[in-house]
Amino acid sequence: MKKGIALAVVLGMLLCGCSAGQNTPQTSKTETSVQSQVSEESSEESKEESKLPEPESRDVFAMDTYMVIKAYGTNAKKALEESEKEIQRLESLFSVKVRDSDISKINSTSGNPVTVNASTRTAIAKAIEIGDMTDGALDITVYPLVREWGFTTGDSENEPSYKIPEQWLIDWHLGNVGYDKIILNGNIVTLPTQFEIDLGSVAKGYASDAVLQILDENKIDSALINLGGNVYALGRKPDNTKWKVGIQNPVDANKMICSLSVENQAVITSGNYERFFEQDGKKYWHIIDPKTGYPADNGIISATVIGDSGLECDALSTALFVMGTEKAIDFCKKHKEIDAVLVTKDMKIYVTDGLTKHITMEDDLKYEVIKR
Ligand code: ADP
Ligand code: MG
């Protein structure tokens, strides 16, 4: 079995006034057209950089991923210190790998009530709400299946134990899936016995909202929060232009499909290239369809959601991926409050109408507009 690429950074950031290359995992190894585009952008970037003040910057490794936050302003250093502490605090509450995290406590005593921190409660409550909103495409109780497929047993040091579970095991676990069975009473969470949850689909989005609040309290009005590709662009760059965020091409890590000009918005992608393994020529990835117990394979290979709330965008990008092409397009038509970029298996690109003025495609790629 091939080890999947758990690459931390899903989205590359361009012209963000940050040091060149640090946030551009697309840096090509080959002489492709994109390489020149990236380097062109980089040279633009260095030109711009000379005009821009130096941002305060913080690198954090947490939630299984590499994060970087850049902020401008008098209190930036203090704000970033507080942000790092907050991310670590959230990880210690949410991680399924930390033995005494709230989530581990809930999972190890399912059937019994567990009192959790207010942040854990909020994240679970919001995930349940989005479970309802997406007809169960987002289901945080799918964790026993995520684990059975081996997607969380490994960590950065150890080889993950990816495997295709036997059908009877999948069926058995499917009997213990259903976010609507989670009981929330104040800060007390009770799961049915055998149930387990995992906030992997929303944790980084939640963390970006928490960091945003800290930046706000510190009167920072220009920052780029990149939590392993879950991006929030606060305000504009110091030169008063919008931030540019690239979306990775799901079939070629060295390329992007487009870049988006954004301000005060989260841009969050779920893709089938983030964590996967291959067996007998078939690819299996870490986003599980709660209806089948298999990696969601309903036509979409990358779903990006753009909106005000990091948590919502994180949850919805996972959910749109699970829904598949038709349902995801229908969902976007009904929910004008969000924008999305969907990429299908046959490399068709769908873009909601709110984005058409803010998107720049790469390599002459074309898209179809989802009109609302
Ligand atoms: P990433 O964390 O790689 O950016 P996502 O936000 O899409 O990607 O979250 C994927 C993670 O969410 C998986 O690693 C797993 O822990 C969990 N998960 C997988 N399938 C689902 C699902 N249908 N609903 C909720 N959580 C899921
Ligand atoms: Mg998500």
mmCIF file of C-alpha atoms and ligand atoms in Angstrom, residues 138 200-202 230 268-270 313-319, ligand 2:
data_model
loop_
_atom_site.group_PDB
_atom_site.id
_atom_site.type_symbol
_atom_site.label_atom_id
_atom_site.label_comp_id
_atom_site.label_asym_id
_atom_site.label_seq_id
_atom_site.Cartn_x
_atom_site.Cartn_y
_atom_site.Cartn_z
ATOM 1 C CA LEU A 138 -21.682 15.811 7.568
ATOM 2 C CA GLY A 200 -11.692 16.463 12.183
ATOM 3 C CA SER A 201 -14.124 17.951 9.683
ATOM 4 C CA VAL A 202 -14.673 21.176 11.650
ATOM 5 C CA ASN A 230 -8.015 26.300 5.898
ATOM 6 C CA ILE A 268 -11.747 26.123 2.904
ATOM 7 C CA THR A 269 -11.230 23.049 0.722
ATOM 8 C CA SER A 270 -11.901 19.356 1.163
ATOM 9 C CA CYS A 313 -17.016 26.605 5.567
ATOM 10 C CA ASP A 314 -14.993 23.691 6.954
ATOM 11 C CA ALA A 315 -18.109 21.662 7.734
ATOM 12 C CA LEU A 316 -19.770 22.484 4.425
ATOM 13 C CA SER A 317 -16.725 21.734 2.289
ATOM 14 C CA THR A 318 -16.642 18.235 3.774
ATOM 15 C CA ALA A 319 -20.418 17.905 3.325
HETATM 16 MG MG MG B 2 -14.041 20.152 6.657
#
